[in-house]
Tab-separated table of C-alpha atoms in Angstrom:
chain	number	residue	atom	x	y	z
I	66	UNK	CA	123.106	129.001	76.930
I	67	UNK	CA	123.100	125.655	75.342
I	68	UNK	CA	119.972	123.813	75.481
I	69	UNK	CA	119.588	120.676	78.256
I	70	UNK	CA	117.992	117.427	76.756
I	71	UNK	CA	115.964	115.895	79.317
I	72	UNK	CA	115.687	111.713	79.446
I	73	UNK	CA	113.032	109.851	81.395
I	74	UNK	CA	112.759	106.398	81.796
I	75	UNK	CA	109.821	104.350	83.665
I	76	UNK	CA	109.769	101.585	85.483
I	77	UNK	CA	106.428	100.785	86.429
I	78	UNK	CA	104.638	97.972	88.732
I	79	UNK	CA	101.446	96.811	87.779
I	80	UNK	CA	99.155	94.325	90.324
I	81	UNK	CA	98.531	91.110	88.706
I	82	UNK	CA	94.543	90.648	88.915
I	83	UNK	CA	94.110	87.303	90.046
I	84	UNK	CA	91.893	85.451	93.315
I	85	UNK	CA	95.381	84.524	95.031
I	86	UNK	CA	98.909	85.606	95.341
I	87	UNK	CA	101.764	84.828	93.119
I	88	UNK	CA	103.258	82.231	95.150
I	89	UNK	CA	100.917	81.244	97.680
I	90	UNK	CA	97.121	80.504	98.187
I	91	UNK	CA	96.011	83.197	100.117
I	92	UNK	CA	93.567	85.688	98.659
I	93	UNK	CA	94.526	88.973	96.436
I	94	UNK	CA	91.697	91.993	97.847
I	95	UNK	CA	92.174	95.338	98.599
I	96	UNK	CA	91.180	96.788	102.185
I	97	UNK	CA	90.606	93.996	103.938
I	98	UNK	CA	91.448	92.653	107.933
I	99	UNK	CA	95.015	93.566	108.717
I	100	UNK	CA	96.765	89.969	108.199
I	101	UNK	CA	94.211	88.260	107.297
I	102	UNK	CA	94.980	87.206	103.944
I	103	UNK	CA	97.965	86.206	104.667
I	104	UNK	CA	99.363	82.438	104.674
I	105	UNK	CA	102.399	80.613	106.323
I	106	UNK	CA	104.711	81.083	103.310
I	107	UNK	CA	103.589	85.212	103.426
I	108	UNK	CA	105.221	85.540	106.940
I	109	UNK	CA	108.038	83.844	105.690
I	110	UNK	CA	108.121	81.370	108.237
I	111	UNK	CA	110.833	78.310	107.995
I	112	UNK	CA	109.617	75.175	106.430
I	113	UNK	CA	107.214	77.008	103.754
I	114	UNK	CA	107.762	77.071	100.422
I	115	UNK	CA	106.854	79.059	96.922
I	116	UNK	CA	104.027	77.458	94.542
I	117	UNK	CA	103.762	79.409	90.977
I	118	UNK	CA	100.122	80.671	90.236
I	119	UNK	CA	99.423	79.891	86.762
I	120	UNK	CA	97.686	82.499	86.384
I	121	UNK	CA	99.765	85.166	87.086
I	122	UNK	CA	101.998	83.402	84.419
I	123	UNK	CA	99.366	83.990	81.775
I	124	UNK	CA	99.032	87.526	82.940
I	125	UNK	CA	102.453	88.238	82.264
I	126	UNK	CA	102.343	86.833	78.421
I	127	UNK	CA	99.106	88.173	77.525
I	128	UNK	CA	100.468	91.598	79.027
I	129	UNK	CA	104.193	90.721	76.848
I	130	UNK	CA	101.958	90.025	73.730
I	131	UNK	CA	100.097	93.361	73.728
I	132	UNK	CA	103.450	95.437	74.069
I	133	UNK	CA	105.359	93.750	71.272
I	134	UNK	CA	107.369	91.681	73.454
I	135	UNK	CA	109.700	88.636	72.843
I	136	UNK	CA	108.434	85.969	75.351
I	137	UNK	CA	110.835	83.869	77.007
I	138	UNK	CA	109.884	80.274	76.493
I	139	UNK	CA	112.150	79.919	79.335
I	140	UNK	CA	112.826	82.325	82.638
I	141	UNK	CA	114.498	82.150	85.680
I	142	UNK	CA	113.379	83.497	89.554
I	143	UNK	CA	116.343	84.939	91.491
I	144	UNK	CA	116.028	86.230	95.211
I	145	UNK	CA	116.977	90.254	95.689
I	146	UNK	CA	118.579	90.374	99.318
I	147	UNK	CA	117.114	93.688	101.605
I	148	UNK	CA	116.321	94.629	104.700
I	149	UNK	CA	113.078	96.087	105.863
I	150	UNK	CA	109.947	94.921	107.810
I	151	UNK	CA	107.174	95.022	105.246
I	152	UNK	CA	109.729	92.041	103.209
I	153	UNK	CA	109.348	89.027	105.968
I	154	UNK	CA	111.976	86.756	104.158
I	155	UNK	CA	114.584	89.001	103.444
I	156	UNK	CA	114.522	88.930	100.333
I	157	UNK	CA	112.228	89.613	96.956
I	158	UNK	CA	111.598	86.300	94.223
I	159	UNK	CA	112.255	88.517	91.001
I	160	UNK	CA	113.296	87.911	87.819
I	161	UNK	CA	116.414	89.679	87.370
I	162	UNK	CA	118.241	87.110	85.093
I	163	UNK	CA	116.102	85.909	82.403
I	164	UNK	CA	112.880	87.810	82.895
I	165	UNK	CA	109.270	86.148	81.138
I	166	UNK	CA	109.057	89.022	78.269
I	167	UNK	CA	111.717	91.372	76.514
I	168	UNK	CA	112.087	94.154	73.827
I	169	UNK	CA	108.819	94.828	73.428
I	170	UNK	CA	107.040	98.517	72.332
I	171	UNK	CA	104.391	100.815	73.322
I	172	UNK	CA	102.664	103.577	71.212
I	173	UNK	CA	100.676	106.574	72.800
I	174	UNK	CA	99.681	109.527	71.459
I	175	UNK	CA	99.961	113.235	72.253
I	176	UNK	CA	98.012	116.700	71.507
I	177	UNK	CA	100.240	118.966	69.905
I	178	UNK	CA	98.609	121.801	71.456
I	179	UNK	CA	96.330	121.878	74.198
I	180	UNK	CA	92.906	122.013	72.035
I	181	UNK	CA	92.986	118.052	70.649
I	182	UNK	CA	92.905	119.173	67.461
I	183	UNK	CA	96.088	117.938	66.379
I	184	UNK	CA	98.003	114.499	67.354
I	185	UNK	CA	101.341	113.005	67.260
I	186	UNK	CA	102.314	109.324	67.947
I	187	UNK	CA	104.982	108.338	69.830
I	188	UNK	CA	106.743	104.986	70.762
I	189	UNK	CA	108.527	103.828	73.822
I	190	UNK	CA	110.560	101.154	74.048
I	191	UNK	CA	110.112	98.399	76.597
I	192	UNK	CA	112.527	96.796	77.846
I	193	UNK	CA	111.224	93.807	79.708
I	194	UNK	CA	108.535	92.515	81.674
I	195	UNK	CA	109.096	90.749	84.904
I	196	UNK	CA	107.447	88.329	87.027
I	197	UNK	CA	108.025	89.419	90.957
I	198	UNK	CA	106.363	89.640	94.603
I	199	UNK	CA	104.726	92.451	95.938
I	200	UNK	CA	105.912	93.528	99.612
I	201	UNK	CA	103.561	94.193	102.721
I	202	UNK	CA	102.826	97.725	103.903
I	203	UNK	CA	103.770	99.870	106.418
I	204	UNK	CA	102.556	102.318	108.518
I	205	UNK	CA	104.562	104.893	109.751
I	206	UNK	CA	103.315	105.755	113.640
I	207	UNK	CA	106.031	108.882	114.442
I	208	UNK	CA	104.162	110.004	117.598
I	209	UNK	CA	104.977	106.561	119.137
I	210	UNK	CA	107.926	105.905	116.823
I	211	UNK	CA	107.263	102.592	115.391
I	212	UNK	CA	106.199	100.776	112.339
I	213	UNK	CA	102.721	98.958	112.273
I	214	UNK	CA	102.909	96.393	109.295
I	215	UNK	CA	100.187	94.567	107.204
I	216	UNK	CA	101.498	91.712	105.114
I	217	UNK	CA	97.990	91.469	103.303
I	218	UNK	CA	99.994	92.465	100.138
I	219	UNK	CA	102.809	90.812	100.784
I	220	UNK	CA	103.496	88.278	98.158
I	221	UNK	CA	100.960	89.722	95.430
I	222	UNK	CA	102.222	88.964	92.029
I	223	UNK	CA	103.182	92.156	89.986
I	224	UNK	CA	104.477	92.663	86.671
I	225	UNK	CA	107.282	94.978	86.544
I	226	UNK	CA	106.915	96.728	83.095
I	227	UNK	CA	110.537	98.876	81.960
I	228	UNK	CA	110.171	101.689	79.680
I	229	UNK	CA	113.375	102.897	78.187
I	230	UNK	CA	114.284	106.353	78.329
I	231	UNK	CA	112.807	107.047	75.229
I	232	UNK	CA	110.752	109.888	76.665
I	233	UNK	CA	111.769	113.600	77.288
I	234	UNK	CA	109.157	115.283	79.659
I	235	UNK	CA	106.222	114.740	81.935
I	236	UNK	CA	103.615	115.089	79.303
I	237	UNK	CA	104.948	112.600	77.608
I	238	UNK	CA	105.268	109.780	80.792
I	239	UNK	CA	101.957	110.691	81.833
I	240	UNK	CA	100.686	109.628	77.904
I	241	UNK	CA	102.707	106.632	78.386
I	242	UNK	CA	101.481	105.537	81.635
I	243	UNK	CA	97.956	106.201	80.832
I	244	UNK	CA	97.931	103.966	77.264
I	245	UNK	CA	99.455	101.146	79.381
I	246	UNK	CA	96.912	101.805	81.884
I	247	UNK	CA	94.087	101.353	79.446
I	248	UNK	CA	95.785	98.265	77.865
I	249	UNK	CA	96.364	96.262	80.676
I	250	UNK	CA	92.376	97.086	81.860
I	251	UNK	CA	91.555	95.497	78.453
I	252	UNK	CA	93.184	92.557	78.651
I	253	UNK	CA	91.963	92.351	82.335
I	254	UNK	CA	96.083	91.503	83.662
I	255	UNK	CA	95.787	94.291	86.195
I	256	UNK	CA	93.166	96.756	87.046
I	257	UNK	CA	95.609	99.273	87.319
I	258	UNK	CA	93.958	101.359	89.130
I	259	UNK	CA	96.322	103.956	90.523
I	260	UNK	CA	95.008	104.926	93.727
I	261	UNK	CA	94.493	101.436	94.763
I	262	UNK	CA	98.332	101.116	94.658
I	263	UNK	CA	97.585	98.277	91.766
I	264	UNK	CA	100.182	100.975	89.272
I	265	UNK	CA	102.380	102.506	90.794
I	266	UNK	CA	105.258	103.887	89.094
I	267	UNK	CA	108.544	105.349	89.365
I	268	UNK	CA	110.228	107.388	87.089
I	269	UNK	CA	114.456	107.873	86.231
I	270	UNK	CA	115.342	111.302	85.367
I	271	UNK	CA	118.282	113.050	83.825
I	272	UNK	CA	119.357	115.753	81.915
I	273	UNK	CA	122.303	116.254	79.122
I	274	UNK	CA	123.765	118.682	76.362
I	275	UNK	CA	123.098	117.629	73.209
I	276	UNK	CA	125.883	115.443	71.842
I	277	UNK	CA	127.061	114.816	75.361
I	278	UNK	CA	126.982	111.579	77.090
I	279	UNK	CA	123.780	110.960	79.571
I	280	UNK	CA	123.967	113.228	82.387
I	281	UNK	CA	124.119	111.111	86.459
I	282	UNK	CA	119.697	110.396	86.463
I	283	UNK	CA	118.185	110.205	89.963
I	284	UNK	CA	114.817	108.465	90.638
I	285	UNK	CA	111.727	109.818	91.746
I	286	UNK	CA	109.136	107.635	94.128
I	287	UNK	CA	106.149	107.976	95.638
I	288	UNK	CA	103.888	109.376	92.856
I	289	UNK	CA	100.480	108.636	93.307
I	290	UNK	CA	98.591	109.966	90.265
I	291	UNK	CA	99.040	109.904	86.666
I	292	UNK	CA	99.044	113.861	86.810
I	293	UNK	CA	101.326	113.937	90.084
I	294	UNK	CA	103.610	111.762	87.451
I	295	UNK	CA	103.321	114.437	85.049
I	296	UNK	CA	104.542	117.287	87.525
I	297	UNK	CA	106.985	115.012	89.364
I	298	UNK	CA	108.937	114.909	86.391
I	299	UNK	CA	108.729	118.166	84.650
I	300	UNK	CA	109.893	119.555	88.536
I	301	UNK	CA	112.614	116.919	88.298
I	302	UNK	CA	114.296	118.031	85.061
I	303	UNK	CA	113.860	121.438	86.081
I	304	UNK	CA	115.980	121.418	89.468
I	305	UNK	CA	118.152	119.463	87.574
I	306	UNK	CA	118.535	122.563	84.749
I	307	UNK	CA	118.709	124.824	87.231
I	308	UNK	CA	121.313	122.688	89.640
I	309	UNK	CA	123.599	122.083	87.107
I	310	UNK	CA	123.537	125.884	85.434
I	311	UNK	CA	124.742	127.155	88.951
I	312	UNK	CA	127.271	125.275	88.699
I	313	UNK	CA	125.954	122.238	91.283
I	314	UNK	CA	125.996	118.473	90.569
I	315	UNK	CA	123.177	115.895	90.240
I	316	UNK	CA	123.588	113.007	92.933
I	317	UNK	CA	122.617	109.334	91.876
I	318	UNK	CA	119.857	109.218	94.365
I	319	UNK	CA	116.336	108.644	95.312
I	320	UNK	CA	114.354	111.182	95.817
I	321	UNK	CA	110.212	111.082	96.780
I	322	UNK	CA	107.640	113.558	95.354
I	323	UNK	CA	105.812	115.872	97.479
I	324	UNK	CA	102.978	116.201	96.189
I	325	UNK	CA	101.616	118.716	98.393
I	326	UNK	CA	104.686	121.038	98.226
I	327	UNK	CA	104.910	120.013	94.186
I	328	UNK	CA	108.928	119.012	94.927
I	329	UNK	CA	110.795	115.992	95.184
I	330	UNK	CA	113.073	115.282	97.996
I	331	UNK	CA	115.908	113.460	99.070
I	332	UNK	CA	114.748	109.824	100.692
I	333	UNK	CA	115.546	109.245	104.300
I	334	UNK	CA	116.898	105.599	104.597
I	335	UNK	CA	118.655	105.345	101.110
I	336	UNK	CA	122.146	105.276	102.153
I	337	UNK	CA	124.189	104.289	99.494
I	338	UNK	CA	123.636	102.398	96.594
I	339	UNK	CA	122.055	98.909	97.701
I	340	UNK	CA	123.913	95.610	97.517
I	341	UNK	CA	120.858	92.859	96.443
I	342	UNK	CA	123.250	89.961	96.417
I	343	UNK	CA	121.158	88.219	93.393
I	344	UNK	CA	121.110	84.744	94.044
I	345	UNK	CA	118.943	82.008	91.447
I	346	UNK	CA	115.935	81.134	93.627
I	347	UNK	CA	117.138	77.776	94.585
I	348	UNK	CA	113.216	76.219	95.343
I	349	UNK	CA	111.835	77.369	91.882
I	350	UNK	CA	113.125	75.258	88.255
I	351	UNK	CA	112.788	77.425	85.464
I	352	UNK	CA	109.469	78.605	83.784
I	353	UNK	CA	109.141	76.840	80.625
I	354	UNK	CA	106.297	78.061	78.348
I	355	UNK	CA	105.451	76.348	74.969
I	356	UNK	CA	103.700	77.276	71.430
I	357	UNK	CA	101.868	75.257	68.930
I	358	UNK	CA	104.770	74.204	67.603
I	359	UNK	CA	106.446	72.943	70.830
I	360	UNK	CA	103.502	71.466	72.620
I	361	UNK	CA	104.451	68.346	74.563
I	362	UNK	CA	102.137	65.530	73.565
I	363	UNK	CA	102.324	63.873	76.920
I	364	UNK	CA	101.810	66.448	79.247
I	365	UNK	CA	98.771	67.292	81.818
I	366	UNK	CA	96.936	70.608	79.901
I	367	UNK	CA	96.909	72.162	83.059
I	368	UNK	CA	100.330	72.707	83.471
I	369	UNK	CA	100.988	73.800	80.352
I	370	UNK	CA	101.102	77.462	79.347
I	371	UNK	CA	100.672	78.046	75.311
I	372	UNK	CA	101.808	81.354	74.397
I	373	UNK	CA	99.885	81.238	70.762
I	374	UNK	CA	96.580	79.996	72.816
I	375	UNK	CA	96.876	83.217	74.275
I	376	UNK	CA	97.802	85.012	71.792
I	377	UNK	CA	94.931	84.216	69.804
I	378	UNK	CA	92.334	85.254	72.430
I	379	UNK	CA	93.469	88.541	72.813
I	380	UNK	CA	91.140	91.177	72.822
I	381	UNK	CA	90.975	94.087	70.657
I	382	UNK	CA	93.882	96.556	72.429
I	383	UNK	CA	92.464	100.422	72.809
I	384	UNK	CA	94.374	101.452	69.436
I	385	UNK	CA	92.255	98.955	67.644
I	386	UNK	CA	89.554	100.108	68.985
I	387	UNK	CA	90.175	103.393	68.108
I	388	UNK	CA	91.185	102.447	64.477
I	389	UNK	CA	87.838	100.897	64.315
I	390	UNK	CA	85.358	103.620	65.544
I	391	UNK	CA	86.799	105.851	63.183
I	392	UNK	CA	86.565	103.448	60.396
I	393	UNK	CA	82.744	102.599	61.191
I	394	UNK	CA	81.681	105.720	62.414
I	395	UNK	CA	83.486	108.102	60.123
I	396	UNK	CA	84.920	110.195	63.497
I	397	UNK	CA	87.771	112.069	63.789
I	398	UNK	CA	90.991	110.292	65.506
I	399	UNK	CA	91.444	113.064	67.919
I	400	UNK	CA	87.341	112.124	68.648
I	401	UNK	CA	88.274	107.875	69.296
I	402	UNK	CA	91.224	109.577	71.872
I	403	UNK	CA	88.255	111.077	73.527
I	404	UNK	CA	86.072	107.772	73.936
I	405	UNK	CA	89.217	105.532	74.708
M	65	UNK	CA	145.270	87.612	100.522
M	66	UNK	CA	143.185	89.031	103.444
M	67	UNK	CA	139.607	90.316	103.561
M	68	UNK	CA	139.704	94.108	104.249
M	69	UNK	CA	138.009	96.138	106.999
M	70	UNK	CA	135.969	97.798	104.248
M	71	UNK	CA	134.618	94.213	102.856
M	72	UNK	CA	134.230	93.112	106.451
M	73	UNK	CA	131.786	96.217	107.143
M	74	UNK	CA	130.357	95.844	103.994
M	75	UNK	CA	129.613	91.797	104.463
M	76	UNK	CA	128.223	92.784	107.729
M	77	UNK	CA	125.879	95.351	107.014
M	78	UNK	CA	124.800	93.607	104.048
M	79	UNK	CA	123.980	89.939	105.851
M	80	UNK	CA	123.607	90.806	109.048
M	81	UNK	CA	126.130	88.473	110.269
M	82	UNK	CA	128.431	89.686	113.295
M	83	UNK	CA	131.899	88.667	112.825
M	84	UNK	CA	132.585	88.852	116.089
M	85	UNK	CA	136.127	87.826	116.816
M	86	UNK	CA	138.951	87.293	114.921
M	87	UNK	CA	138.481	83.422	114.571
M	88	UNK	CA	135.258	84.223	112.304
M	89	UNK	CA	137.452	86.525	110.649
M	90	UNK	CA	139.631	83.408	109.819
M	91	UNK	CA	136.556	80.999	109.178
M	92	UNK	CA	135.118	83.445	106.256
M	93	UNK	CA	138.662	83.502	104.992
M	94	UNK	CA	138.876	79.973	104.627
M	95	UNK	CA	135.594	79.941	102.927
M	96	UNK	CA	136.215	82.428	100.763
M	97	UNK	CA	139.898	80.462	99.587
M	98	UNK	CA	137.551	77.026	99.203
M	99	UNK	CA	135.215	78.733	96.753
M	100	UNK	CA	138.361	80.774	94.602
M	101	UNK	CA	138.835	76.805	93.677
M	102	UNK	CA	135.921	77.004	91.237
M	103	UNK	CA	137.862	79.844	89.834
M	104	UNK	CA	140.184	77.259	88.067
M	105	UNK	CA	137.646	76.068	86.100
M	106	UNK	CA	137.585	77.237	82.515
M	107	UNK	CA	133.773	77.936	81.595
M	108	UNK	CA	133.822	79.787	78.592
M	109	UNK	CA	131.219	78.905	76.628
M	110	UNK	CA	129.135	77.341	78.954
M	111	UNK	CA	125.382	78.396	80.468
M	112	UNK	CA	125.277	78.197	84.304
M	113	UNK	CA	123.919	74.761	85.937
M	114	UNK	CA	120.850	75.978	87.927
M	115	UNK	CA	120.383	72.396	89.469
M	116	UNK	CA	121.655	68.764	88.668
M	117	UNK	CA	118.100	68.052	87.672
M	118	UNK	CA	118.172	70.437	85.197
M	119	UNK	CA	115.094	69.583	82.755
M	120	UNK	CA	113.658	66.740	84.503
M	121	UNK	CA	112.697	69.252	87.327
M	122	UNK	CA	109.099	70.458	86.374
M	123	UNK	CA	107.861	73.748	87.804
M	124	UNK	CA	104.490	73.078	88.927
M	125	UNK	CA	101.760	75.151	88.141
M	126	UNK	CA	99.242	75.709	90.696
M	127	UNK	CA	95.281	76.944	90.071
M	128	UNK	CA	94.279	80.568	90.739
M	129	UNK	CA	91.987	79.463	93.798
M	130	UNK	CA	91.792	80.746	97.436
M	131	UNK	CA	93.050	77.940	99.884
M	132	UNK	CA	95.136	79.751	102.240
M	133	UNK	CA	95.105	82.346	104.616
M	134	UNK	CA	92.029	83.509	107.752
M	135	UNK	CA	94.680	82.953	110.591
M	136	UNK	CA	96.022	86.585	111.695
M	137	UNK	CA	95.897	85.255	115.464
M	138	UNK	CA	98.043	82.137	114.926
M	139	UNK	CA	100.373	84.563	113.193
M	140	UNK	CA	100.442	87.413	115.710
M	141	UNK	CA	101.444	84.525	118.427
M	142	UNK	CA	104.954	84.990	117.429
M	143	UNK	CA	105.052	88.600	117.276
M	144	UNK	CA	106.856	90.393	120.201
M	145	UNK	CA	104.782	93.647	119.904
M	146	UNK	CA	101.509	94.053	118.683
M	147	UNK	CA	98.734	96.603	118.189
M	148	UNK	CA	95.203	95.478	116.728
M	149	UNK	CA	96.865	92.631	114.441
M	150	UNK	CA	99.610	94.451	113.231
M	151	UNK	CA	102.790	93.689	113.456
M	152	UNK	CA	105.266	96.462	115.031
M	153	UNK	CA	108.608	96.869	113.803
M	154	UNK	CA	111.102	99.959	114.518
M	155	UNK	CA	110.198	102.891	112.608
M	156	UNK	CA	112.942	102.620	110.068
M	157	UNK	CA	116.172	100.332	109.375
M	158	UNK	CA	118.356	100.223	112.290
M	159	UNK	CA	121.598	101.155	111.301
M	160	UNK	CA	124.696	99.248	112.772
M	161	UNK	CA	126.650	100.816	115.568
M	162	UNK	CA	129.383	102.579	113.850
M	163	UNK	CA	132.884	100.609	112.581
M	164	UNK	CA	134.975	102.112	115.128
M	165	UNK	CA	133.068	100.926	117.762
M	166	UNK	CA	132.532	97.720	116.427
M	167	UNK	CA	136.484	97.586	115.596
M	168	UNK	CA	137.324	97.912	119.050
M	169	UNK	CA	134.975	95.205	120.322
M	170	UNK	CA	136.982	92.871	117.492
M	171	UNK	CA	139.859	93.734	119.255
M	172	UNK	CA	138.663	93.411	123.146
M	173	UNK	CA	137.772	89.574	122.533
C-alpha cells in the first residue's frame, strides 16, 4: 500500500488585547452584561460609521515583527458579504486584499520521543497576518428553537494569523499553536487564552501520495483546546486514509470536531461553497504605516504608526529566552522547553 | 446576452434581493450592460483607484479608550423579540423557498 502524506494548514484567530474594539469605542471584556458593551456602530445601525483603534494597529506589527513578517507600509479593508445573526451589518471589515503583514515564519520545537530528551526544530511558514472584526455570539436555544444573540464581541479586533501547510500531523499543529500562543502572551498582542475564545483556531486538512498533486483538504472547526487540536487533526487525516483506501472521496467541506465523541462531522448550514462578494471598504482610506526613514516631518505623533519604534521595543520572544537560560544557567535545551 | 435562471438564484440568495417580476429582471439587465462599459477600458498596468482622494484622504487613528457603549435598553427597543437583553433571531439561516416555487411566482405577476 503506498504511503498517504498528510498536509495541515492553520488558520488561526487571535483577540487583539486592547480597552476597546477595533472600530468602535465600546469596551473589549470577557463575561460581561449581555449587550452591554456594545455601541451604535456594533448593532450596525444606519448612519454609524468605522473609527480605526490605533492600537490594534500596533498589535498587528508588533505581532508581524515577531513572526518574520514583511509589513505592509500600506493595507487595504475590504467588506466579506454573509448572512447570519451574530454579523449585524452583513458583512465582515477584513483585509482580504492587501493584508498589514506577509511571508513571515514561525519556529517550534518537538520531542522526538515522548521522554524530552531529544528535540527537533521545525518551521512553518506564515502566510499573512490580517487585521479583521470579531462577530457576536450565539446561543443556540433548540427546545424553543431560536437563537439568543450577544453582540458584546461583536466588532473585537482580531488578528487572523495563516500558517501554510507546512505541517504533517497533530503533534506538530498543536507545537505550532502553542509557540504562537506563548509569543503573542509576550508581546502582550493577545492573551490568547484558548478557553476564553481569545485563540481559536481552525485547521485545513488533506491527504496525498507522494509525488501526487494535493489531495481535495476539508476544514475542521470548533476546536477548543490546544490538545482537542492535536486529536482533531490526527482523526482528520485518518478518516481521510481510511475514506479514500475504500475507495470513497474526500468532499471540500466543513466539518466541526466533537470533542466528546473524538470525531469531526459534517457542518449543518454550510451549503455550498460561500460567495463573500469582496468589496474595498468604501468608509476606510488605506492604512499607511511609516519607518525612520519615511517619517513625515509635519505630522501629529499620534497618528503616526512607526514600524522600527516598535520594532525596537520588542521584548525578548520565548526562543530568546530560552537561548538565554541555557547560556547563563548552563541547562539543558530540552530543560528551557520545560520553563517556557 | 441574458442573465440565466442559475445567476438569478444565485444573485438572490446571495443579496437577498427578490427579483420579483420580470421588469426587475430587465432593470438588473440594464445595469449589468451599463457597467460591461468599463470593460472597454484598457487597464493593464494600472493599480485600482480606491477613491478620487486617493492620498490626501488620511485614515484617522483613534486612542485605545472606552467612550462608547452602557445602552443595551436603547438597543433592545428595536428588537422584535427579546429574552433578558438578548436579541432572538431564528435558530439557523433561513433558506429561500425553493426555485421552482419562486419561478412560478415570476411567472404569475
Amino acid at each position: 500500500l503506498a504511503p498517504w502524506i498528510p498536509v495541515v494548514g492553520l488558520e488561526i484567530h487571535a483577540q487583539i488585547s486592547s480597552n476597546s474594539k477595533l472600530f468602535s469605542g465600546s469596551q473589549v471584556q470577557f463575561a460581561a452584561p449581555p449587550n452591554s458593551l456594545v455601541s451604535f456602530f456594533d448593532a450596525s445601525l444606519p448612519g454609524t460609521l468605522p473609527v480605526l483603534n490605533r492600537r490594534c494597529v500596533e498589535a498587528a506589527v508588533m505581532t508581524g515583527l515577531a513572526l518574520n513578517c514583511s509589513i505592509n507600509k500600506k493595507s487595504l479593508f475590504d467588506r466579506k458579504h454573509y448572512f447570519y445573526a451574530d454579523l449585524p451589518a452583513g458583512y465582515q471589515i477584513t483585509q482580504q486584499r492587501v493584508p498589514i503583514a506577509v511571508n513571515g515564519s514561525l519556529s517550534y520545537s518537538l520531542c522526538i520521543d515522548n521522554k524530552m530528551s531529544q528535540m527537533v526544530t521545525k518551521t512553518v511558514r506564515i502566510k499573512q497576518i490580517q487585521l479583521e472584526q470579531d462577530s457576536g455570539k450565539s446561543l443556540h436555544d433548540d427546545t424553543r428553537c431560536q437563537t439568543l444573540v450577544d453582540l458584546n464581541r461583536a466588532g473585537v479586533g482580531l488578528m487572523e494569523v495563516v500558517m501554510e501547510p507546512d505541517m504533517c500531523c497533530g503533534e506538530e499543529a498543536a507545537a505550532a499553536v502553542r509557540e504562537l500562543q506563548l509569543i503573542l502572551q509576550t508581546l502582550g498582542s493577545s492573551q490568547a487564552v484558548m478557553a476564553e475564545g481569545q485563540l481559536r483556531v481552525d485547521a485545513n486538512v488533506s491527504v496525498h501520495h507522494p509525488g501526487e498533486p494535493y489531495g481535495v483538504r476539508t476544514e475542521v472547526k470548533n476546536i477548543n483546546s490546544i490538545r482537542f487540536l492535536a486529536k482533531a487533526v490526527d482523526y482528520e487525516i485518518q478518516r481521510q486514509i481510511e475514506e479514500l483506501e475504500n475507495g470513497g472521496t474526500i468532499l471540500n467541506e466543513t466539518r466541526a470536531f466533537d470533542s466528546k465523541l473524538g470525531c469531526t462531522v459534517p457542518m449543518r448550514d454550510k451549503e455550498g461553497k460561500q460567495d463573500y462578494r469582496f468589496m474595498p471598504e468604501p468608509n476606510l482610506p488605506p492604512l499607511i504605516l511609516y519607518d525612520a526613514k519615511s517619517l513625515p516631518a509635519n505630522m501629529n505623533h499620534q497618528q503616526v504608526i512607526n514600524i522600527d519604534w516598535i520594532h525596537e521595543r520588542l521584548p525578548d520572544l520565548p526562543s530568546v529566552k530560552r537561548e538565554k537560560l541555557v547560556e547563563q544557567y548552563g541547562i539543558l535545551p530540552e530543560h528551557s522547553f520545560t520553563l517556557l | 446576452q441574458k442573465v440565466s435562471v442559475e445567476v438569478l438564484d444565485h444573485l438572490e440568495h446571495l443579496a437577498l434581493v427578490d427579483f420579483r417580476d420580470s421588469e426587475g429582471v430587465e432593470r438588473l439587465q440594464k445595469a449589468i450592460q451599463f457597467a460591461d462599459q468599463l470593460l472597454e477600458v484598457n487597464t493593464d498596468g494600472v493599480e485600482p483607484m480606491d477613491s478620487v482622494l486617493e492620498d490626501r484622504w488620511c485614515l484617522y487613528l483613534r486612542e485605545d479608550d472606552v467612550t462608547e457603549g452602557n445602552c443595551t435598553k436603547e438597543l433592545l427597543e428595536n428588537a422584535r423579540e427579546k429574552v433578558e437583553e438578548y436579541f432572538v433571531a431564528p435558530p439557523g439561516n433561513i433558506p429561500l423557498s425553493k426555485l421552482e416555487e419562486r419561478e412560478t411566482f415570476l411567472q404569475g405577476s
